[in-house]
XYZ file of C-alpha atoms in Angstrom:
661
model
C 28.501 -6.586 -1.531
C 31.006 -3.524 -2.214
C 28.706 -1.557 -0.103
C 28.610 -3.970 3.068
C 32.271 -4.883 3.076
C 32.998 -1.316 3.299
C 30.914 -1.029 6.335
C 33.857 -1.851 8.515
C 35.876 1.199 7.086
C 33.063 3.801 8.475
C 31.537 2.439 11.537
C 34.549 4.227 13.830
C 34.417 7.705 12.073
C 34.122 10.604 13.930
C 32.690 13.650 13.638
C 34.191 16.907 15.502
C 31.466 18.798 16.863
C 32.643 22.833 17.108
C 30.813 25.220 19.144
C 26.843 26.186 17.790
C 27.620 29.130 15.116
C 26.359 32.104 15.724
C 22.909 33.580 16.253
C 23.289 35.582 12.824
C 25.010 33.117 10.131
C 22.471 30.246 11.501
C 19.343 32.506 10.493
C 20.739 33.457 6.799
C 21.675 30.015 5.919
C 18.059 28.935 7.405
C 16.916 31.569 5.244
C 19.015 30.276 2.413
C 18.216 26.059 2.917
C 14.740 26.217 3.924
C 12.836 23.921 2.024
C 14.813 21.799 1.490
C 15.857 21.531 5.668
C 11.976 21.001 5.885
C 11.875 18.441 3.751
C 14.279 16.662 5.519
C 12.410 16.843 8.925
C 9.042 15.901 6.786
C 10.862 13.061 5.605
C 12.306 11.751 9.520
C 8.924 12.426 11.418
C 6.527 9.140 11.863
C 3.648 8.939 9.357
C 1.177 7.983 11.801
C 0.927 12.031 12.819
C -1.012 12.409 9.820
C 0.027 14.438 6.669
C -1.442 18.090 8.033
C -0.053 17.671 11.342
C 3.022 16.304 9.611
C 3.351 19.526 7.285
C 3.070 21.485 10.037
C 5.925 19.732 12.678
C 8.170 19.700 9.669
C 8.357 23.487 9.382
C 8.512 23.699 13.578
C 11.388 21.608 13.918
C 13.075 24.070 11.259
C 11.958 26.708 12.801
C 13.439 25.990 16.431
C 16.482 24.481 15.866
C 18.024 28.591 16.185
C 17.118 27.987 20.090
C 20.195 26.785 20.440
C 22.446 28.895 17.980
C 24.907 31.573 19.362
C 25.073 29.422 22.431
C 28.516 28.857 22.781
C 28.265 32.617 23.442
C 26.510 33.226 25.967
C 24.596 31.092 29.033
C 21.598 30.393 27.949
C 18.537 31.827 25.448
C 17.562 34.917 25.479
C 14.480 35.873 27.148
C 11.575 35.272 25.859
C 12.916 32.047 23.815
C 12.274 28.187 24.722
C 14.855 25.743 24.739
C 12.985 22.732 23.398
C 15.846 20.374 23.670
C 16.474 20.660 27.216
C 19.295 18.035 28.176
C 19.830 17.120 24.438
C 23.148 15.092 23.565
C 25.779 17.250 21.573
C 25.025 18.183 17.636
C 27.446 16.838 15.078
C 28.456 18.481 12.750
C 29.946 16.088 9.489
C 32.335 18.063 7.962
C 32.714 21.094 4.901
C 34.592 23.053 2.918
C 36.195 25.226 5.881
C 34.089 27.700 5.353
C 31.811 30.133 7.582
C 27.911 29.039 5.876
C 28.974 25.300 5.341
C 29.575 24.851 9.164
C 25.700 26.588 10.336
C 24.467 24.812 7.404
C 25.302 21.287 8.857
C 25.074 21.683 12.593
C 21.966 22.826 11.168
C 20.609 19.836 10.021
C 22.582 17.825 12.458
C 20.125 19.373 15.219
C 17.055 19.067 12.818
C 17.792 15.675 12.187
C 18.365 15.070 16.219
C 15.277 16.041 16.653
C 12.961 14.635 14.565
C 14.427 11.014 15.091
C 13.347 11.663 19.225
C 10.020 9.939 20.545
C 6.594 11.952 18.796
C 5.492 12.167 22.985
C 9.184 13.955 23.488
C 8.673 16.528 21.026
C 6.427 19.266 21.667
C 4.375 19.281 18.877
C 1.723 21.680 20.156
C 2.576 25.118 21.131
C 5.369 25.359 18.565
C 3.046 24.338 16.107
C 2.482 27.267 13.126
C -1.325 28.252 13.178
C -3.252 26.807 10.910
C -7.132 26.903 11.635
C -10.062 26.160 9.271
C -7.607 24.774 6.672
C -5.740 20.830 6.391
C -2.214 21.160 4.292
C -1.055 18.297 2.311
C 1.797 17.734 -0.472
C 0.158 17.977 -3.364
C -0.746 14.034 -4.466
C 2.195 12.067 -6.722
C 1.537 8.990 -8.977
C 1.817 5.295 -8.120
C 5.482 5.626 -8.050
C 4.659 7.911 -5.130
C 1.665 6.465 -3.728
C 4.282 2.869 -3.581
C 7.093 4.695 -2.535
C 5.366 6.496 0.807
C 3.989 3.812 1.559
C 7.306 1.645 1.841
C 9.351 4.513 4.012
C 5.491 4.212 6.446
C 6.755 0.970 6.769
C 10.408 1.458 8.322
C 11.820 2.511 11.010
C 12.740 6.553 11.645
C 16.712 6.103 11.778
C 16.052 4.233 7.851
C 14.342 7.274 7.178
C 16.604 9.665 8.122
C 19.896 7.900 6.381
C 17.584 8.090 3.332
C 16.828 11.349 3.493
C 20.595 12.294 4.454
C 22.360 9.832 1.006
C 20.309 10.943 -1.505
C 19.167 14.207 -0.459
C 21.444 15.552 0.974
C 24.408 14.153 -0.574
C 26.490 12.734 2.490
C 28.701 9.527 1.700
C 27.992 6.681 4.106
C 30.553 6.510 6.789
C 29.564 11.108 8.132
C 25.306 9.599 7.336
C 26.329 6.783 10.176
C 28.261 9.383 12.148
C 25.838 11.374 12.375
C 23.135 8.898 13.500
C 24.649 7.941 15.820
C 25.393 11.411 17.689
C 21.626 12.126 17.034
C 21.023 9.011 18.780
C 20.226 6.726 16.706
C 19.888 3.285 18.020
C 21.749 1.246 15.251
C 22.903 3.895 12.977
C 25.248 0.836 9.992
C 22.022 -0.912 10.221
C 19.561 1.840 9.338
C 22.168 2.991 6.691
C 22.629 -0.389 5.436
C 18.626 -0.361 5.293
C 18.137 3.211 3.093
C 20.693 2.044 0.752
C 18.881 -1.631 -0.243
C 15.675 0.975 -0.479
C 17.274 3.265 -2.118
C 18.147 0.540 -4.486
C 14.228 -0.558 -5.230
C 12.958 -0.781 -8.678
C 9.677 -2.244 -7.572
C 7.688 -1.860 -5.066
C 4.736 -4.420 -4.166
C 3.105 -4.269 -7.070
C 4.606 -1.482 -8.798
C 7.154 -1.570 -10.811
C 9.162 1.406 -9.925
C 9.777 4.198 -13.495
C 11.982 6.469 -11.794
C 15.128 6.686 -8.964
C 14.241 6.046 -5.635
C 16.529 9.679 -4.738
C 14.640 11.094 -8.458
C 10.951 10.319 -6.412
C 12.364 11.970 -2.696
C 13.030 15.288 -4.504
C 9.134 15.531 -6.364
C 6.781 18.628 -5.248
C 4.936 15.022 -3.772
C 7.141 14.750 -0.585
C 7.509 18.739 -0.534
C 6.141 19.536 2.418
C 7.091 23.381 1.107
C 4.301 23.245 -1.608
C 1.300 22.090 -0.538
C -2.382 21.914 -1.226
C -5.138 23.546 0.845
C -8.740 22.335 2.192
C -10.954 23.906 4.146
C -11.817 21.464 7.204
C -15.562 19.369 7.159
C -17.326 22.358 7.871
C -20.397 20.517 9.214
C -18.555 18.700 11.762
C -17.277 22.076 12.630
C -20.160 24.015 13.095
C -22.203 20.793 15.516
C -18.740 20.909 18.061
C -19.229 24.227 18.579
C -22.593 23.972 19.500
C -21.621 20.150 21.413
C -19.086 21.910 23.122
C -20.789 25.294 24.569
C -23.822 22.407 25.560
C -21.013 20.273 26.931
C -19.537 22.873 29.084
C -23.055 23.901 30.559
C -23.741 20.245 30.972
C -20.179 19.738 32.688
C -20.316 23.154 35.004
C -23.566 21.751 36.249
C -22.904 17.475 36.745
C -19.548 18.704 38.200
C -20.949 21.039 41.088
C -23.593 18.129 41.666
C -21.645 15.489 41.714
C -18.653 17.121 43.744
C -21.606 18.120 46.550
C -23.434 14.138 46.435
C -19.314 12.275 46.885
C -16.807 14.688 45.828
C -15.401 11.168 44.307
C -13.548 12.063 40.858
C -14.500 11.445 37.464
C -13.756 7.973 35.489
C -11.425 8.625 32.640
C -13.543 7.595 28.988
C -12.405 4.403 27.302
C -9.840 5.138 24.484
C -9.981 3.971 20.890
C -7.797 0.867 21.734
C -9.729 -0.429 25.025
C -11.313 -3.205 25.367
C -14.706 -3.094 24.551
C -17.910 -4.603 26.171
C -20.328 -6.078 23.741
C -22.638 -3.970 22.367
C -20.206 -1.025 23.179
C -20.700 1.676 20.345
C -18.466 1.529 17.582
C -15.263 4.369 16.972
C -16.202 7.039 14.455
C -13.477 7.998 12.674
C -13.579 11.113 10.834
C -15.381 12.189 7.115
C -12.029 12.987 6.275
C -9.132 10.745 7.579
C -8.567 9.199 4.727
C -7.032 12.512 2.800
C -4.307 12.758 5.692
C -3.556 9.420 6.919
C -0.210 7.540 6.037
C -3.034 4.435 5.657
C -5.458 4.077 2.936
C -6.028 1.124 3.797
C -10.219 -0.253 5.974
C -8.534 1.348 8.878
C -9.198 5.634 7.332
C -12.817 4.783 6.066
C -15.584 6.843 7.517
C -19.068 5.659 9.015
C -21.613 5.901 6.111
C -25.518 5.523 5.426
C -28.744 6.302 6.462
C -28.762 4.180 9.905
C -25.558 5.342 12.174
C -27.840 6.963 14.542
C -29.654 3.606 15.001
C -27.725 2.471 17.960
C -30.139 -0.114 18.707
C -29.088 -2.503 15.482
C -25.566 -0.843 15.455
C -25.412 -2.262 19.872
C -26.592 -6.339 17.705
C -23.999 -5.961 14.945
C -20.712 -5.079 17.609
C -23.249 -7.925 20.164
C -23.036 -10.240 17.496
C -19.164 -9.462 16.682
C -18.069 -9.920 20.114
C -20.229 -13.037 20.471
C -23.043 -12.566 22.421
C -21.148 -12.480 25.846
C -21.417 -9.414 27.945
C -17.816 -8.998 27.886
C -15.512 -9.263 25.097
C -12.102 -10.114 27.317
C -9.399 -9.007 24.911
C -11.470 -7.342 21.912
C -10.244 -4.005 20.283
C -13.510 -1.439 20.464
C -14.588 -1.619 16.666
C -14.248 1.242 13.535
C -17.872 0.808 12.141
C -18.073 1.898 8.787
C -21.299 1.858 7.214
C -24.642 1.514 8.929
C -28.133 1.431 6.899
C -31.004 -0.294 4.785
C -29.460 -2.082 1.801
C -32.236 -3.431 -0.074
C -34.652 -3.994 2.480
C -32.024 -5.597 4.962
C -30.265 -3.884 7.715
C -26.595 -3.307 6.588
C -23.195 -3.446 8.992
C -20.431 -2.815 8.220
C -17.924 -3.400 11.098
C -13.777 -2.843 11.150
C -11.767 -4.224 14.122
C -8.167 -5.935 14.374
C -7.827 -6.660 10.528
C -11.283 -8.244 10.232
C -13.743 -6.882 8.183
C -17.678 -7.826 9.770
C -20.644 -7.945 7.956
C -24.479 -7.947 10.073
C -27.130 -8.069 7.856
C -30.789 -8.297 9.492
C -33.954 -8.615 7.709
C -36.342 -5.589 7.248
C -39.600 -8.183 8.313
C -39.935 -10.895 10.489
C -38.814 -13.487 8.374
C -35.031 -14.517 8.457
C -32.790 -14.152 11.184
C -29.445 -12.136 11.498
C -25.847 -13.068 9.937
C -22.930 -12.222 10.440
C -19.474 -13.001 7.010
C -15.711 -12.746 8.704
C -13.480 -11.623 6.404
C -9.695 -11.256 7.250
C -8.100 -8.541 5.810
C -5.243 -8.055 7.109
C -2.826 -5.943 5.069
C -5.645 -4.035 2.710
C -4.107 -1.264 0.730
C -5.382 1.692 -1.543
C -7.090 -1.479 -3.962
C -8.280 -3.693 -1.580
C -9.835 -1.574 0.398
C -11.603 0.110 -2.047
C -14.571 -2.163 -2.949
C -16.923 -3.856 0.010
C -20.155 -5.591 -1.254
C -23.150 -4.562 0.583
C -25.837 -6.791 -0.587
C -26.798 -9.629 -2.757
C -29.811 -10.590 -3.782
C -30.759 -13.193 -6.990
C -27.980 -12.201 -9.374
C -27.926 -9.028 -8.167
C -25.251 -6.731 -6.295
C -24.516 -3.143 -4.826
C -21.481 -2.457 -3.570
C -20.028 0.530 -0.811
C -17.108 1.615 -3.011
C -14.103 3.276 -0.281
C -13.785 7.374 0.102
C -11.149 7.725 -1.517
C -12.498 6.102 -5.365
C -13.191 9.555 -7.168
C -14.705 7.257 -10.295
C -16.405 4.075 -10.529
C -17.333 1.971 -13.917
C -17.551 -1.569 -15.595
C -15.271 -3.031 -18.006
C -15.909 -6.051 -19.959
C -12.868 -8.355 -20.000
C -13.462 -10.657 -23.252
C -14.442 -7.198 -25.289
C -11.413 -5.351 -23.935
C -11.580 -2.372 -27.007
C -14.661 -1.846 -25.299
C -15.385 1.286 -23.023
C -16.216 1.566 -19.692
C -19.690 1.220 -18.906
C -20.204 4.592 -15.838
C -21.673 2.970 -12.705
C -24.221 5.058 -11.150
C -22.671 5.967 -7.131
C -24.505 7.573 -4.582
C -23.212 10.283 -2.129
C -22.751 7.245 1.021
C -20.315 5.429 -1.904
C -23.275 2.582 -2.292
C -23.300 1.333 -5.974
C -26.249 0.716 -8.186
C -27.291 -2.642 -8.894
C -24.366 -4.840 -10.724
C -25.909 -7.950 -12.667
C -23.685 -10.853 -11.791
C -23.196 -11.580 -15.051
C -21.810 -8.553 -17.159
C -23.377 -8.615 -20.582
C -20.464 -8.465 -22.719
C -20.069 -8.512 -26.553
C -17.829 -11.366 -27.325
C -19.301 -15.035 -27.587
C -18.666 -16.872 -24.472
C -18.969 -20.670 -22.737
C -17.371 -19.975 -19.330
C -19.811 -17.251 -17.727
C -18.899 -14.363 -16.429
C -17.949 -12.249 -12.662
C -18.294 -8.874 -12.332
C -15.233 -6.270 -12.562
C -14.871 -2.682 -11.709
C -12.919 -0.516 -12.734
C -12.094 2.162 -10.201
C -9.859 5.172 -9.600
C -8.170 7.200 -6.797
C -9.238 10.260 -5.414
C -5.899 12.547 -6.941
C -6.031 13.695 -2.485
C -4.261 10.948 -2.477
C -2.218 9.714 -6.000
C -2.678 11.309 -8.985
C -3.485 9.570 -12.611
C -4.185 5.494 -10.889
C -7.235 3.243 -11.932
C -7.339 -0.381 -10.609
C -9.348 -2.897 -11.585
C -11.295 -5.239 -8.768
C -12.957 -8.080 -9.996
C -16.146 -9.621 -7.590
C -15.785 -13.510 -6.875
C -18.518 -14.389 -4.346
C -16.358 -13.273 -1.686
C -17.127 -9.759 0.569
C -13.533 -7.812 -1.258
C -13.509 -8.361 -4.750
C -9.916 -9.009 -5.725
C -7.394 -7.010 -7.386
C -6.136 -7.560 -10.846
C -2.758 -7.364 -11.762
C -0.650 -8.206 -14.996
C 3.346 -8.999 -15.244
C 4.464 -8.984 -19.042
C 7.096 -10.557 -21.028
C 10.540 -9.731 -19.321
C 12.479 -8.147 -21.511
C 16.308 -9.688 -22.119
C 18.915 -7.631 -20.349
C 16.544 -6.477 -17.848
C 15.172 -6.660 -14.680
C 12.626 -8.790 -13.578
C 9.297 -7.155 -14.192
C 6.321 -6.487 -12.023
C 2.653 -6.482 -11.271
C 1.036 -4.006 -12.927
C -2.306 -2.457 -13.334
C -4.156 -3.952 -15.893
C -6.561 -0.757 -17.458
C -3.851 -0.052 -19.855
C -5.143 -1.123 -23.390
C -1.971 -3.833 -23.616
C -3.226 -5.141 -20.099
C -6.755 -5.711 -21.120
C -5.969 -7.178 -24.073
C -3.757 -9.914 -21.395
C -6.929 -9.922 -19.235
C -8.985 -10.968 -22.260
C -7.351 -14.315 -22.945
C -7.160 -15.236 -18.837
C -10.808 -14.282 -18.134
C -12.203 -17.182 -18.041
C -10.023 -18.467 -15.156
C -11.590 -15.963 -13.207
C -14.689 -18.635 -13.071
C -12.975 -21.187 -10.887
C -12.072 -19.104 -8.345
C -15.441 -18.458 -6.954
C -15.916 -18.540 -3.495
C -12.163 -18.939 -2.211
C -12.273 -15.773 -0.770
C -9.052 -14.388 -3.173
C -7.428 -11.233 -2.397
C -5.471 -10.530 -5.483
C -4.708 -12.233 -9.373
C -1.914 -11.423 -11.218
C -1.238 -12.940 -15.246
C 2.218 -13.474 -14.679
C 3.648 -13.650 -18.819
C 6.843 -15.780 -18.276
C 7.910 -16.627 -21.525
C 7.122 -17.245 -25.408
C 7.313 -19.651 -27.927
C 7.847 -20.074 -31.666
C 5.091 -23.303 -32.107
C 7.028 -25.881 -34.124
C 6.284 -25.848 -38.093
C 5.875 -22.211 -37.895
C 2.431 -22.291 -36.211
C 2.279 -19.226 -34.823
C 3.314 -18.083 -31.060
C 1.996 -19.368 -27.874
C 2.551 -17.649 -24.667
C 2.945 -19.410 -21.418
C 0.804 -17.583 -18.388
C 1.003 -18.062 -14.588
C -2.190 -16.923 -13.205
C -1.161 -16.237 -8.582
C -4.408 -16.414 -7.070
C -3.911 -14.863 -3.014
C -6.180 -15.539 -0.859
C -6.478 -12.933 2.483
C -5.567 -16.255 4.012
C -1.956 -16.126 2.972
C -2.241 -19.174 1.116
C -1.563 -19.173 -3.422
C -2.879 -20.911 -5.984
C -0.856 -21.102 -9.579
C -2.824 -21.267 -12.502
C -0.100 -22.707 -15.957
C -1.547 -22.132 -19.245
C -0.865 -22.219 -22.967
C -2.008 -19.580 -25.291
C -1.700 -20.916 -28.897
C -3.752 -19.184 -31.936
C -7.079 -19.312 -30.539
C -7.671 -21.119 -27.526
C -6.063 -20.584 -24.312
C -5.154 -24.582 -22.422
C -5.035 -24.934 -19.259
C -1.546 -26.665 -18.485
C -1.995 -26.792 -15.027
C -3.234 -26.269 -11.640
C -0.163 -26.322 -8.142
C -2.209 -25.116 -5.142
C -0.599 -23.873 -1.667
C 2.433 -22.947 -3.574
C 4.430 -20.265 -3.571
C 4.809 -20.681 -7.467
C 4.840 -17.840 -9.984
C 4.984 -14.326 -6.583
C 7.124 -12.889 -5.127
C 9.075 -15.665 -3.292
C 8.792 -18.226 -6.255
C 10.157 -16.634 -8.995
C 11.387 -19.769 -10.959
C 8.927 -22.301 -12.796
C 9.201 -24.619 -15.459
C 5.998 -26.580 -17.176
C 5.301 -28.215 -21.046
C 3.009 -29.774 -22.245
C 2.729 -31.997 -25.326
C 1.519 -30.257 -28.397
C -0.454 -31.643 -32.082
C 0.987 -29.739 -35.235
C -1.759 -29.064 -37.660
C 0.218 -32.051 -39.762
C -0.603 -34.163 -37.276
C 2.871 -34.569 -35.436
C 3.174 -34.376 -31.854
C 5.970 -32.146 -29.928
C 6.278 -32.200 -26.536
C 6.522 -28.537 -25.407
C 8.042 -27.258 -22.529
C 9.282 -23.273 -20.940
C 10.841 -22.029 -18.224
C 11.083 -18.577 -16.135
C 13.819 -15.599 -16.841
C 16.734 -17.615 -14.873
C 16.042 -21.468 -16.282
C 19.224 -21.468 -19.452
C 18.394 -25.215 -20.085
C 15.710 -27.416 -19.820
C 15.665 -32.165 -19.798
C 12.859 -34.083 -20.961
C 12.440 -37.338 -20.390
C 9.874 -40.455 -20.000
C 7.171 -39.549 -23.198
C 10.374 -38.611 -24.844
C 14.432 -37.217 -24.005
C 15.190 -34.575 -25.512
C 17.618 -31.361 -23.957
C 17.980 -27.803 -24.922
C 20.310 -25.100 -23.830
C 17.931 -22.656 -23.426
C 14.634 -21.339 -21.105
C 12.404 -22.710 -24.427
C 12.464 -26.833 -25.679
C 10.084 -28.051 -28.227
C 10.803 -32.668 -29.644
C 9.244 -34.175 -31.992
C 7.930 -36.946 -30.677
C 6.108 -38.615 -27.526
C 5.089 -41.448 -25.988
C 2.511 -42.504 -23.979
C 5.012 -42.634 -21.154
C 4.203 -39.771 -18.276
C 6.898 -36.501 -19.278
C 9.342 -35.523 -16.790
C 11.344 -31.740 -17.022
C 14.075 -30.348 -15.283
C 15.447 -27.096 -15.134
C 18.620 -25.547 -14.964
C 19.090 -22.434 -13.241
C 21.619 -19.553 -13.467
C 23.255 -20.604 -10.660
C 23.971 -24.023 -11.798
C 20.885 -25.425 -9.220
C 17.890 -27.624 -10.207
C 14.195 -27.040 -11.165
C 11.446 -29.874 -11.645
C 9.138 -28.647 -13.592
C 5.286 -29.290 -14.373
C 2.674 -31.402 -17.197
C 0.093 -32.095 -17.924
C -1.907 -33.471 -20.105
C -1.795 -33.855 -24.133
C -3.045 -30.744 -26.048
C -4.339 -32.247 -29.244
C -5.997 -30.609 -32.240
C -3.061 -28.383 -34.239
C -4.105 -25.775 -32.081
């Protein structure tokens, strides 16, 4: 709030604009501060450029910032120099300590911000880029914190990224950042600084709880375009391009001449990847290494794989079925081909089209009919786009793994201490058949679902393993967990469940996954929202809410009470925001029988609950988030909680828990 009140004080802050520094002074400062200036440009530039091109563009912007240095002492650039700014607005210089070096540094910084904020189509990356042939440049891959922050930055406006860089990396005060952004052409610099401040104060992004301050993360090598890894381009594809270019050049020369002789009409331009697609048209083919050079690590980065990517007949039938079989599919964009091959005797085509994953299958014999399954998959990410069901036959399933999956194995949730069983994966990403109910060492009566433990490639993120469970849909669901809150600390966020504690927690909730089969679930998070000591020294109970989110946006919350020896369902709430990002306050209760036979009412609320009142089956109240009251009649139990802000919260109740457990 103090930050927002201060906004009015710095809206009118103005910064004088001195003459540009001399060429020698600017060059000396650029050499001294080159890594910081390139990092600044790299953070502002659009992630859509791809990691390789973004690195080169950042270096180009900094290197060409000298073009206008010393312009105040002569009428224009020296012979042979390119003036890439044109009629650019004046470049501000924030207040400095009065030294020549400080003034030159501030002038260069302001010029770089101005250039990086220009619309991408106006920035002439082409000739200005440093030339790199046969290699791809990537900043080093970071951990889950860095990956989560990178995705959050990709979703923000360039001006917000610029404000974050100026305040967190360059140390500018908000008034100076606002003034610099205004002079650099930002449409709403005050809003950009506010959004940057909110982002800087984040402790969690998505399902990742950040363990490090955002400003500290931005200083790490993962966001440093001066510390890069080198990878070769696709050598085979490069060789084919050379041959194809020679062939196309020859054919174009011959056909162009013939066309000119026949009618002299101009050629019709080819359709772009985003143009309207007629039914049966050839889909878009994503480059094989696109996933390692993009800010969107999801289905849009999948390349075409499989042993029938050249089978144009089957692919046309698949695209025609997707488009509805009409001769033209107005309004539909060309889909991307993810897979085309034969799996267990069945032809399979996977397409990605406008947020929809499409699986087309046709039998390998005359018997049977083709089938089409469409699954909405908007806002998929590195985990929810990591695996797709290719084929189900009897009690076994084959999966296609994302190109960024470096390791794969099978997990037994009922036996958290058992090791991961390796899963064989072919070169095209298809797995060996996986049994629908994997054998486990624990005796269970609830059934089982296949659970895959996957690890991302270090080319996009370091040390990132995660679990996905096959719940009968086309896309396995991502499994996470949220441990008990720590008093006095900020609310915890969902995290990966591959560690010992996460696996031990999911061992208690494994049976709940069976009930979610066929519900098109995107993710399931197990939230441990309260712990309670049972009356009569009967042990410790854990209150858990497992939230399942579907691809359609609906949510389901299952409340359970874990008492010594068993897990007991309390209630299930459908179509709710509870136990998620937008429903963090909950209260639940039930009756319980102690080993002595005495009956009690137990209730627990989440961390913001500061009082509980019970009525009906028992009359009792508590001035904390927990309640345990002896008694319990036949009347329905009613619960009301009091939140820290004074508002009330209706509680959920269920049937009695008998048997001393």
